[in-house]
Coordinates of C-alpha atoms in Angstrom, one line a residue:
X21 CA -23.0 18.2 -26.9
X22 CA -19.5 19.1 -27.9
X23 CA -19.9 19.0 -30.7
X24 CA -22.2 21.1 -31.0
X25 CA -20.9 24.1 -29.0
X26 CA -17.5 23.5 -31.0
X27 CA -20.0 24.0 -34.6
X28 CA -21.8 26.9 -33.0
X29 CA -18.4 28.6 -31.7
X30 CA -16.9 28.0 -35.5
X31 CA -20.1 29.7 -37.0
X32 CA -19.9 32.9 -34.5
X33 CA -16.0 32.9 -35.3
X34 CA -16.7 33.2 -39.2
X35 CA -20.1 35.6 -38.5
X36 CA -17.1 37.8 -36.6
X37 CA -15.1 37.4 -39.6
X38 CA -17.5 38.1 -42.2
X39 CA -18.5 41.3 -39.9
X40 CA -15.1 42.5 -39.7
X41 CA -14.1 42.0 -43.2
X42 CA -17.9 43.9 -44.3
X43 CA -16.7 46.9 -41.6
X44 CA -13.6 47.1 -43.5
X45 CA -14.7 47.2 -46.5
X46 CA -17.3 49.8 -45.8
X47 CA -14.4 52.3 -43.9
X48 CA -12.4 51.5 -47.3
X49 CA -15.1 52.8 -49.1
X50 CA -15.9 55.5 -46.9
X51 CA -12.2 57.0 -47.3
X52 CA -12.6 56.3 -50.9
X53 CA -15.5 58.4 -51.0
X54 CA -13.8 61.2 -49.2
X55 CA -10.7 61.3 -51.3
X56 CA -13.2 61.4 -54.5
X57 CA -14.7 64.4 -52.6
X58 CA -11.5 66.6 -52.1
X59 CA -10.5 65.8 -55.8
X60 CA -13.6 67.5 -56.8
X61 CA -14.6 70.0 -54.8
X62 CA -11.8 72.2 -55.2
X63 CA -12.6 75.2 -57.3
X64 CA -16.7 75.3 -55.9
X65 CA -19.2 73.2 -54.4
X66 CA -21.2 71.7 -57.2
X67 CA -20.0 69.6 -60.0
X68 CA -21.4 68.0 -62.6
X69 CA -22.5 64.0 -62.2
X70 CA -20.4 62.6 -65.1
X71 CA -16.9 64.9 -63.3
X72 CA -17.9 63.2 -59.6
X73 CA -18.6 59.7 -61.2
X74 CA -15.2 59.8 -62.9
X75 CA -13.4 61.3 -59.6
X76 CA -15.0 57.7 -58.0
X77 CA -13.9 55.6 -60.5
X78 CA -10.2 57.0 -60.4
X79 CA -11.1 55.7 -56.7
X80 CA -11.8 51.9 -57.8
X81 CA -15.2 52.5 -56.8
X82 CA -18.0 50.9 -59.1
X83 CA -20.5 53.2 -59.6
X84 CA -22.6 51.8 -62.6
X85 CA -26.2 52.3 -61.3
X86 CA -25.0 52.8 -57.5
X87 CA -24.0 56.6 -57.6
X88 CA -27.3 57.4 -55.9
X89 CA -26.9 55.0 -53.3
X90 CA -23.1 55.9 -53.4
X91 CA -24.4 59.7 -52.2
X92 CA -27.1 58.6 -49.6
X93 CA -24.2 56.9 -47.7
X94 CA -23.1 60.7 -46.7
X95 CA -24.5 63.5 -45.2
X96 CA -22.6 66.0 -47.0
X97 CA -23.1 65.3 -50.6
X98 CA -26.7 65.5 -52.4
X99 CA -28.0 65.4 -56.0
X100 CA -29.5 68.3 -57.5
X101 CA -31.8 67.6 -60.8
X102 CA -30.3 64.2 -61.0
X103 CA -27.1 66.5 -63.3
X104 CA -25.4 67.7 -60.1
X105 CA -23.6 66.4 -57.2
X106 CA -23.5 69.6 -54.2
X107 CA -21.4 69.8 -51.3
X108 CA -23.7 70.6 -48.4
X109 CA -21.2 71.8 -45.6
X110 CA -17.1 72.5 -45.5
X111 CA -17.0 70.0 -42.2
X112 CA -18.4 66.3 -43.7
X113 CA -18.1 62.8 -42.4
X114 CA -19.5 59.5 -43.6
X115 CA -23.3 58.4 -42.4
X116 CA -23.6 55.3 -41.0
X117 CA -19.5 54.6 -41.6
X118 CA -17.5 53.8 -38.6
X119 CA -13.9 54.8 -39.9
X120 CA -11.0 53.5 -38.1
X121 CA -9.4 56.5 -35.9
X122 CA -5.7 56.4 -36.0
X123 CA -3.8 58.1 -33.3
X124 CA -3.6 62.0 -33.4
X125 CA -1.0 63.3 -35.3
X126 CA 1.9 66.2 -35.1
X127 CA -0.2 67.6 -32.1
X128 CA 1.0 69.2 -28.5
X129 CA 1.5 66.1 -25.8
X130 CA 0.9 68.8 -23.1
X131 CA -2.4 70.2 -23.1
X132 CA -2.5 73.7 -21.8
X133 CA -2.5 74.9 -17.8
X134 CA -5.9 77.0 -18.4
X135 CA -7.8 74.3 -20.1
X136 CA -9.7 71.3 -18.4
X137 CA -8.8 67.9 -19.6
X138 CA -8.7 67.3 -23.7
X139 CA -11.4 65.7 -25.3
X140 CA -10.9 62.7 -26.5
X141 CA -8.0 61.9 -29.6
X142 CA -9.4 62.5 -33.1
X143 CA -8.2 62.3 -36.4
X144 CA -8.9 66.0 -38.4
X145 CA -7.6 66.1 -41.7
X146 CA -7.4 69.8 -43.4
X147 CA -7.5 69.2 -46.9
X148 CA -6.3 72.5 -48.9
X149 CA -5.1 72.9 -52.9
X150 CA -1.4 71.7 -51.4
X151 CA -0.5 68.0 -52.2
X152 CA 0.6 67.8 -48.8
X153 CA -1.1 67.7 -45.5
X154 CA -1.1 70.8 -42.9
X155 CA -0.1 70.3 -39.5
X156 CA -2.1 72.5 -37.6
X157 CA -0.6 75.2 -35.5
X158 CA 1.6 74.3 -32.5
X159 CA -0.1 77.9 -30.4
X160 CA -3.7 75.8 -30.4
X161 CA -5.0 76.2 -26.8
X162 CA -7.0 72.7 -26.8
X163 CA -7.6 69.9 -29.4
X164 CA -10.6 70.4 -31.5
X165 CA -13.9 68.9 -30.9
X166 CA -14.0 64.9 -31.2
X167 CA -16.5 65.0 -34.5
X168 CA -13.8 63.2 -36.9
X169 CA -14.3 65.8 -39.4
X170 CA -13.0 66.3 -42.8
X171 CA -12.5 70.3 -43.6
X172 CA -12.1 71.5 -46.7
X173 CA -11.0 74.9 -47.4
X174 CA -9.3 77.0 -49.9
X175 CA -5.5 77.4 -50.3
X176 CA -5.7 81.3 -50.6
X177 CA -9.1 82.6 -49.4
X178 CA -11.6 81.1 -46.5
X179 CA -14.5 82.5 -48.2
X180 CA -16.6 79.6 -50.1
X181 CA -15.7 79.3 -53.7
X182 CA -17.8 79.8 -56.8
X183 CA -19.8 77.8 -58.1
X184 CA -18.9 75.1 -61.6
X185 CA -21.7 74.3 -63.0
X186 CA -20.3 71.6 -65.8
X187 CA -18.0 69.1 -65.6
X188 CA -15.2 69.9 -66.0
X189 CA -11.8 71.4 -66.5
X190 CA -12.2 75.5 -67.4
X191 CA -8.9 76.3 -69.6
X192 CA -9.9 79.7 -70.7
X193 CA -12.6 82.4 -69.4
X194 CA -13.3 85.8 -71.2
X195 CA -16.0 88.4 -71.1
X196 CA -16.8 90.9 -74.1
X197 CA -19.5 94.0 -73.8
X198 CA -22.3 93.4 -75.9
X199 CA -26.1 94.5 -76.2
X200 CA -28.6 93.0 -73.8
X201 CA -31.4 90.1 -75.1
X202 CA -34.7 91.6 -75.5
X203 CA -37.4 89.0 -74.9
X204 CA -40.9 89.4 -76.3
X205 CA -44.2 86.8 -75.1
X206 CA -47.5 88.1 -76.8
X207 CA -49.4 87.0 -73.3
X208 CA -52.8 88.5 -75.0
X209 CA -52.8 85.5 -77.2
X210 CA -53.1 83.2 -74.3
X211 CA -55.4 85.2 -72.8
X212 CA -57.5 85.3 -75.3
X213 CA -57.7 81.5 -75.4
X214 CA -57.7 80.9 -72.1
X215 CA -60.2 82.9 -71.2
X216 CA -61.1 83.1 -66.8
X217 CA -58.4 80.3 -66.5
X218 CA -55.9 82.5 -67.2
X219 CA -57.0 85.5 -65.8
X220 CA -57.6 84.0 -62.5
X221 CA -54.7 81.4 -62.0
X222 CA -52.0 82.2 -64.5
X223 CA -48.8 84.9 -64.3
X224 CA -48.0 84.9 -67.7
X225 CA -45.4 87.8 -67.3
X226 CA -43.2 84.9 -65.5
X227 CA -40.7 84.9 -67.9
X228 CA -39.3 81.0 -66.7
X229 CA -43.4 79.7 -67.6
X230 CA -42.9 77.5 -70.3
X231 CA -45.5 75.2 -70.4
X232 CA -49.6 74.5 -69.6
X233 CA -50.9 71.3 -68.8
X234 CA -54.7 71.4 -68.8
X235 CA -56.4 67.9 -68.3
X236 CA -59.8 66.8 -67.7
X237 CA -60.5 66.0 -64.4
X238 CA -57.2 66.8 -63.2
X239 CA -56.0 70.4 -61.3
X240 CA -54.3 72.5 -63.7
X241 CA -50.5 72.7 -64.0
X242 CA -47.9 74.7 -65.1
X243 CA -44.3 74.0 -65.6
X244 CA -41.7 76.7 -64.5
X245 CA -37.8 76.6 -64.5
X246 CA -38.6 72.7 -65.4
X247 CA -40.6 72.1 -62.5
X248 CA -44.5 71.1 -62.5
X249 CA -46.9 73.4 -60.0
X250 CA -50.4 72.5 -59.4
X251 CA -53.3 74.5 -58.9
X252 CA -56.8 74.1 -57.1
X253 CA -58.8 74.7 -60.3
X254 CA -59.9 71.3 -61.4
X255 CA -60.5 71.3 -65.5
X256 CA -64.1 70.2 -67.1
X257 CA -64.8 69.0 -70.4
X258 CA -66.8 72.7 -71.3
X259 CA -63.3 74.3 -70.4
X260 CA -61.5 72.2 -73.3
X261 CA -64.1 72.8 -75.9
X262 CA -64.2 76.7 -74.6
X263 CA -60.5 77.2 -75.3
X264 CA -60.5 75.0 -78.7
X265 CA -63.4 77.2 -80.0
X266 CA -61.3 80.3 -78.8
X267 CA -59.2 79.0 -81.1
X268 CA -58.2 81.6 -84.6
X269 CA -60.4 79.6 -87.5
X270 CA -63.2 78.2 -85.0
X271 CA -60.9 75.3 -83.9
X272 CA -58.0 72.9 -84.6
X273 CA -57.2 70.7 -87.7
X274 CA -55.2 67.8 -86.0
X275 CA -55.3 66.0 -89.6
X276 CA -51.7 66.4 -90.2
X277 CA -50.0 67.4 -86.8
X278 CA -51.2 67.0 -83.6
X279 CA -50.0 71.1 -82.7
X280 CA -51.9 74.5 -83.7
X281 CA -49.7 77.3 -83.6
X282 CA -50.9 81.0 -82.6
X283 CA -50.8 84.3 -81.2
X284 CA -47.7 86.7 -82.2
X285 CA -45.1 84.9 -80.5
X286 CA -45.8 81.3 -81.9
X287 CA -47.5 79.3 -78.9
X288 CA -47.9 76.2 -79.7
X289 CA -51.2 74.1 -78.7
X290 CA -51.5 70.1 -78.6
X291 CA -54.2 68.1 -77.9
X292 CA -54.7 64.8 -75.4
X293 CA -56.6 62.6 -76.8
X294 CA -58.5 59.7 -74.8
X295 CA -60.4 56.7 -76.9
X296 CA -60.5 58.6 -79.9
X297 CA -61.4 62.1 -78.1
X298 CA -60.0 65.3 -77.3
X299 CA -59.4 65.0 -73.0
X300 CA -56.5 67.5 -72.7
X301 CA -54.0 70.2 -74.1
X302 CA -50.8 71.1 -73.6
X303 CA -49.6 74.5 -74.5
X304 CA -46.2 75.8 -75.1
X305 CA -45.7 79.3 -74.7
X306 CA -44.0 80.9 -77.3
X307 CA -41.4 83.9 -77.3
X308 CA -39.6 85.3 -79.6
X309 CA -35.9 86.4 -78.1
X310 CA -33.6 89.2 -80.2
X311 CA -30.0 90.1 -79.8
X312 CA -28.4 86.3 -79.6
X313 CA -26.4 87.4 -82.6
X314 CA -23.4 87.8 -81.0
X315 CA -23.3 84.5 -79.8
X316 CA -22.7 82.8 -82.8
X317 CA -20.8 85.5 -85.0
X318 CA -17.5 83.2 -86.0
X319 CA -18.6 79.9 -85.0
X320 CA -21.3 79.2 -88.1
X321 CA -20.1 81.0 -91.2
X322 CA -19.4 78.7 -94.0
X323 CA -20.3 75.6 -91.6
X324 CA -23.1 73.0 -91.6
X325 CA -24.7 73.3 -88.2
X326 CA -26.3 70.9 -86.1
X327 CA -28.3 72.4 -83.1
X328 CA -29.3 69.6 -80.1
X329 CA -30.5 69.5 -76.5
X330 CA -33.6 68.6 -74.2
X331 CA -37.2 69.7 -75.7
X332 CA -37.6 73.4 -74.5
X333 CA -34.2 74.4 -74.2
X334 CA -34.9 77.5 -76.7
X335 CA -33.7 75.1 -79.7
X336 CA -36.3 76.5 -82.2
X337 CA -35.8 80.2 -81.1
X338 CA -31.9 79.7 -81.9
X339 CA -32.5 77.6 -85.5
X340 CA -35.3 81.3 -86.1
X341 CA -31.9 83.6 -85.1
X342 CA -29.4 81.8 -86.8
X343 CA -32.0 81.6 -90.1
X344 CA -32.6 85.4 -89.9
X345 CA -28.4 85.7 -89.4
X346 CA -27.4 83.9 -92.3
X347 CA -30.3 85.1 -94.9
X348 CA -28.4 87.9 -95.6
X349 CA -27.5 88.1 -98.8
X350 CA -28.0 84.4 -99.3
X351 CA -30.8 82.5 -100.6
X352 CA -32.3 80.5 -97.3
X353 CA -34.6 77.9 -97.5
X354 CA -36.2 76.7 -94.3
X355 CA -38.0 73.6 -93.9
X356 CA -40.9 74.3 -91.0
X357 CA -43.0 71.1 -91.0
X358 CA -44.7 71.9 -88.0
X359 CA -45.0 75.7 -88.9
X360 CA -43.4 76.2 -85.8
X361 CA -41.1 78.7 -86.9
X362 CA -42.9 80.5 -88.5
X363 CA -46.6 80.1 -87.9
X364 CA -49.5 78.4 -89.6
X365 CA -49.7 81.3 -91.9
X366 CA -48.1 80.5 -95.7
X367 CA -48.0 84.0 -96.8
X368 CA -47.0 87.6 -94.5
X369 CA -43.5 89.5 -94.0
X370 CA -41.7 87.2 -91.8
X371 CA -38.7 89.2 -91.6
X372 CA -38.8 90.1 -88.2
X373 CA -38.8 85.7 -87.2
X374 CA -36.7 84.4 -90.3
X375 CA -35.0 87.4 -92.1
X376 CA -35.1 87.0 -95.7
X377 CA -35.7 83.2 -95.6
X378 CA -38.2 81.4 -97.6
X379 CA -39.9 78.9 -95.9
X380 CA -41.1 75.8 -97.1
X381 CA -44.1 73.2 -95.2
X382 CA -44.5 69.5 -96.4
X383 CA -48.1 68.6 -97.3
X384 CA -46.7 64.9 -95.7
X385 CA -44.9 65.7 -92.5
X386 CA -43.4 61.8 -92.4
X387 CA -41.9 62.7 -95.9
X388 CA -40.1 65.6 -95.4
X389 CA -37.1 64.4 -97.0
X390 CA -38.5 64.6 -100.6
X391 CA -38.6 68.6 -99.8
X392 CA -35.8 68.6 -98.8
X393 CA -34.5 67.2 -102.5
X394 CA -36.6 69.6 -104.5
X395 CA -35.5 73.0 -102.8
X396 CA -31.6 71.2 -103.8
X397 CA -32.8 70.5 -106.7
X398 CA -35.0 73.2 -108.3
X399 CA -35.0 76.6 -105.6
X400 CA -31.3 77.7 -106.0
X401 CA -30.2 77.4 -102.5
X402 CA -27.1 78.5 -100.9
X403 CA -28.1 77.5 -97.2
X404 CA -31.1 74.7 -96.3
X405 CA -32.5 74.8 -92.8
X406 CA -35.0 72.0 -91.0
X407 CA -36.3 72.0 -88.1
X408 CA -35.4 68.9 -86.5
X409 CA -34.5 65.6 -88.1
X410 CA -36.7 62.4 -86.8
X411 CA -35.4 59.9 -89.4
X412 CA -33.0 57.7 -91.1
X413 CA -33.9 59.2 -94.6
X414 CA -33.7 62.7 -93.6
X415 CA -30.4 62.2 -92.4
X416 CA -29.3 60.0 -95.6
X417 CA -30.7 62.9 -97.8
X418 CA -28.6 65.2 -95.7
X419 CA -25.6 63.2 -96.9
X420 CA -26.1 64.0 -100.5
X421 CA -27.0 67.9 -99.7
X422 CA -23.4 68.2 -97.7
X423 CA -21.7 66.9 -101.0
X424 CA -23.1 69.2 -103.0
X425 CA -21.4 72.4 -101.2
X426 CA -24.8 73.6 -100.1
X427 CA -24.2 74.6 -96.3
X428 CA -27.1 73.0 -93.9
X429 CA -28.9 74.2 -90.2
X430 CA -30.8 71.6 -88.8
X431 CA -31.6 70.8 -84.9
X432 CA -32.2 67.2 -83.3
X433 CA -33.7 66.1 -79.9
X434 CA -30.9 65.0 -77.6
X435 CA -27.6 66.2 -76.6
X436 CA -24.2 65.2 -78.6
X437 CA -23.7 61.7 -76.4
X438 CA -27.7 60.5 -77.3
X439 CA -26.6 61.4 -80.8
X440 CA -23.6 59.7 -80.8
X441 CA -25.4 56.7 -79.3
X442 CA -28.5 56.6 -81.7
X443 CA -28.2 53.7 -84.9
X444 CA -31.3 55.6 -86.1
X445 CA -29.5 59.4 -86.9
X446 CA -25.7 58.9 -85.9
X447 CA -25.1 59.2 -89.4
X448 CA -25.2 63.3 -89.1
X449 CA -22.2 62.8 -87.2
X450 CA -20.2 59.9 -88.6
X451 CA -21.9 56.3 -88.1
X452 CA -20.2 54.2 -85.9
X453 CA -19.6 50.1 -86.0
X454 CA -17.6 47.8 -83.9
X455 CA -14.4 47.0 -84.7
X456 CA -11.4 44.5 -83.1
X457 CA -8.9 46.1 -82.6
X458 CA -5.1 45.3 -81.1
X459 CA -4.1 45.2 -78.0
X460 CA -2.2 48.0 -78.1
X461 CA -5.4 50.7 -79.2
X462 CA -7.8 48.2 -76.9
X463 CA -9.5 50.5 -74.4
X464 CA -9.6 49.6 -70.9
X465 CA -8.9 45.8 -72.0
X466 CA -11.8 45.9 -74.5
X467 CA -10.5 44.8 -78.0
X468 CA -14.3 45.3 -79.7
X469 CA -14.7 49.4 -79.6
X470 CA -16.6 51.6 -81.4
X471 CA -15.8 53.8 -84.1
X472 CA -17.0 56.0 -86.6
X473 CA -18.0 54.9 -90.0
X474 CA -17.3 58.5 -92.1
X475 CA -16.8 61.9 -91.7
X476 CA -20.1 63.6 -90.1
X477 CA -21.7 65.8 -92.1
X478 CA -22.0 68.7 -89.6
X479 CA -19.1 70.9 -89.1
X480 CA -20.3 72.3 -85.3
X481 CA -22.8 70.9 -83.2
X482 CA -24.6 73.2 -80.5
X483 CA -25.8 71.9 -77.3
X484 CA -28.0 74.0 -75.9
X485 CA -29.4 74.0 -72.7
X486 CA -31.8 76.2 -70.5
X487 CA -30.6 77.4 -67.0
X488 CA -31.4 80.3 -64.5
X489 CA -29.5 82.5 -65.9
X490 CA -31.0 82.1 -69.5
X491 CA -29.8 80.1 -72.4
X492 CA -26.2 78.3 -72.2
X493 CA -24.7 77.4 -75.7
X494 CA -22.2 74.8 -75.8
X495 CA -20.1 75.0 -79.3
X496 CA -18.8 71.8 -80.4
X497 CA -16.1 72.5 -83.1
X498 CA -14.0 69.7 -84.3
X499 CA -16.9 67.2 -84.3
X500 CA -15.2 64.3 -85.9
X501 CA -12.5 63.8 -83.4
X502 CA -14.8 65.0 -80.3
X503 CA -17.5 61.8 -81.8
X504 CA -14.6 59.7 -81.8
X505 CA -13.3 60.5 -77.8
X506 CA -16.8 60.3 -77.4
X507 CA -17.0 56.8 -78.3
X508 CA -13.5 56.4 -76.1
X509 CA -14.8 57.7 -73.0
X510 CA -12.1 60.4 -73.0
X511 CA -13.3 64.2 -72.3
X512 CA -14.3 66.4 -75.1
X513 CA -13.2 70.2 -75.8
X514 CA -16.0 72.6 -75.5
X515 CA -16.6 76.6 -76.1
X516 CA -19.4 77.9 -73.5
X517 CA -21.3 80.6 -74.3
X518 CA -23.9 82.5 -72.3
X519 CA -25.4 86.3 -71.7
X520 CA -26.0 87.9 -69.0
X521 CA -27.3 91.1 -68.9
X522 CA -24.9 92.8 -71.5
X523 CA -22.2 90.7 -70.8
X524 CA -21.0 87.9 -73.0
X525 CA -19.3 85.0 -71.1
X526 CA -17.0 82.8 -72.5
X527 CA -15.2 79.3 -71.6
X528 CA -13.4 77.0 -72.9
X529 CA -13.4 73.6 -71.3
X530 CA -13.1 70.0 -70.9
X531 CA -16.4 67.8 -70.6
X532 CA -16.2 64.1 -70.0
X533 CA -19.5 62.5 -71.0
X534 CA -20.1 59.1 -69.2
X535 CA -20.2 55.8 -71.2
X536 CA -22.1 54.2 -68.7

């Protein structure tokens, strides 16, 4: 019997232990979290994920595959679109973390003669751009409120601070006049198609519509500032073949792309197809934007230009303005496999899409390469264009065209990091390989790093991206070092470019893109 109440007292002794050391633990963290917090949200309340996962890390806090679990265990941080980290309130404290209190601190022992007795002792920590602490002032009639909270302010102004938006460090902001976008959607086109489905259910003067998802059996939905909406109508199989007979020609040929391009504007149509039959369609709707000129005057003379980002981030309207930009005067030859660029149509003035480029389609969209060699070979080329690269020997054959002092255009799915990290086209900026390398260039202990195999063969890469506000243009100059602290984990230099209204906004900053 002893013995066993001496066993059962040992195990509540190390269950106390274990609960004790898990509490601390967890307040460590908590206070970790914090400090992360106040490092970050100084100059607004949002930040990018890879700036707040880097502020944690600085903190010792792992956050490979937790940072979501990481966020939940506050309730003053959230995650916005899965890019963003936001800081929900000035006043935050840890959820479900009991945080040792420490006695108050630098506060009046007397409480005051017109006051009932003090709450109970707290532990308020005002956190301002200073490196040190500020007492608070000696005049305070009572003690504040025991809520343990955390306030974070600004050193100069108590009005909230802007937003940031990316990751990172701004160096340099300016602002330069310039005309205002114009932005043209030939909605009639749709219409046309679509038929009572549009006219019924549709707003196609929403200007953030970018997509329509039509399936059978299913309600219909659209796809506005990147996020789905549903709708009551339900789709039947007489509405598909309705809107593919609406079609110009009578109907689709999906022999050598699965995409019909039409209407003014260039909307682009794709079919679902179930067992062998047509069960769906997707259409993208096209517009045609004027004016982005301005954007890219000095960053893509003379340079081979890679353009990059998410599928409908405007990547295909920018390749059309930069084509019709550097046309002039200069033979252009533009590679539009999926003719959408330009349309379906072979022949027409396409000045107002492409300037004075001459466009070329592959009768063999997988071997788009071998036009690519003839227009080097037999068209007398000063600039080549293509609309996005999907494989190895495109980018190989884009090698040999960057040697012969012919300059290129080309765009890519993915931003600069998924390019980095893809063995299929990394080559258009460099290659890479492991290497061992000494102790002394070892990275974070590791002596097997990767680097890049060969200069890249673009000059600037453009990230582009879509936001509220319109289209954001990130200008990545000096793309053989920027790959290479890529592959480091260090931050890269960026230029930011975006218009609003007739204003031209421009930043230079620092952007650390997470290896993780």
């Amino acid at each position: 019997m002893a013995k066993s109440k001496t066993k059962k007292a040992a195990a509540a002794k190390a269950a106390a232990i274990k609960a004790a050391e898990a509490a601390a633990i967890e307040a460590a963290e908590a206070a970790a979290i914090e400090a992360a917090t106040k490092g970050c949200f100084v100059d607004g309340n949002k930040v990018s994920v890879p700036l707040f996962t880097t502020a944690l890390q600085k903190q010792n806090i792992v956050t490979r595959h937790k940072l979501k679990r990481i966020i939940e265990t506050t309730d003053y941080l959230s995650l916005e679109n899965g890019n963003a980290v936001v800081l929900s309130r000035s006043i935050f404290t840890a959820k479900a973390m009991h945080l040792p209190r420490p006695p108050l601190q630098n506060m009046a022992t007397e409480p005051s003669q017109n006051t009932a007795a003090p709450p109970p002792a707290v532990n308020p920590v005002q956190v301002t751009n200073a490196t040190k602490p500020v007492p608070p002032p000696q005049n305070t009639a009572a003690p504040p409120p025991a809520v343990n909270p955390v306030q974070v302010t600004n050193a100069t102004k108590p009005a909230p601070p802007p937003i940031v938006y990316l990751a990172a460090r701004k160096i340099k902001n300016t602002t330069t006049p310039v005309p205002s976008l114009s932005v043209d959607c030939d909605t009639m086109a749709i219409m046309d198609v679509l038929g009572d489905i549009a006219t019924r259910h549709l707003d196609l003067e929403e200007i953030a519509l970018t997509d329509i998802f039509l399936d059978v059996g299913s309600k219909m939905s659209v796809k506005i500032n990147g996020v789905c909406v549903q709708f009551d109508y339900v789709i039947a199989h007489s509405d598909i073949s309705t809107i593919l007979e609406q079609l110009p020609g009578g109907g689709p040929d999906f022999k050598h792309s699965n995409r019909v391009i039409f209407g003014r504007t260039l909307h682009r149509l794709a079919a679902v197809t179930y067992d062998g039959s047509i069960a769906g369609i997707t259409i993208r709707v096209g517009r045609s934007v004027s004016g982005l000129l301005p954007v890219f005057e000095g960053l893509v003379e003379q340079k081979n230009v890679l353009l990059c980002g998410s599928p409908n981030v405007g990547k295909t309207t920018t390749l059309r303005e930069i084509c019709k930009y550097l046309s002039r005067g200069k033979c252009l030859c533009l590679i539009d496999t999926s003719g959408e660029v330009c349309g379906e149509t072979g022949t027409g003035d396409r000045g107002h899409i492409v300037g004075t480029s001459r466009v070329f389609r592959p009768v063999d969209p997988a071997k788009q390469y071998t036009t690519l060699l003839d227009c080097v070979r037999n068209h007398s080329l000063d600039v080549i264009a293509i609309d996005e690269l999907n494989t190895k020997e495109e980018v190989e054959v884009c090698q040999t065209i960057a040697l012969r002092s012919i300059q290129m255009v080309a765009s890519v799915h993915g931003n600069i990091q998924d390019l980095v990290f893809n063995s299929m086209l990394n080559k258009a900026l460099g290659g890479s390989t492991n290497a061992l390398v000494s102790d002394r260039v070892a990275i974070d202990g590791r002596k097997v790093v990767m680097q890049r195999t060969t200069r890249p063969i673009f000059d600037v890469v453009i990230d582009t991206t879509r936001t509220s506000h319109g289209f954001e243009y990130s200008f990545i100059e000096d793309v053989a070092n920027n790959v290479s602290r890529i592959m480091q984990g260090k931050p890269i230099h960026i230029r930011r470019r975006r218009m609003v209204g007739k204003e031209l906004l421009e930043s230079k900053e620092e952007v650390l893109y997470p290896c993780e």
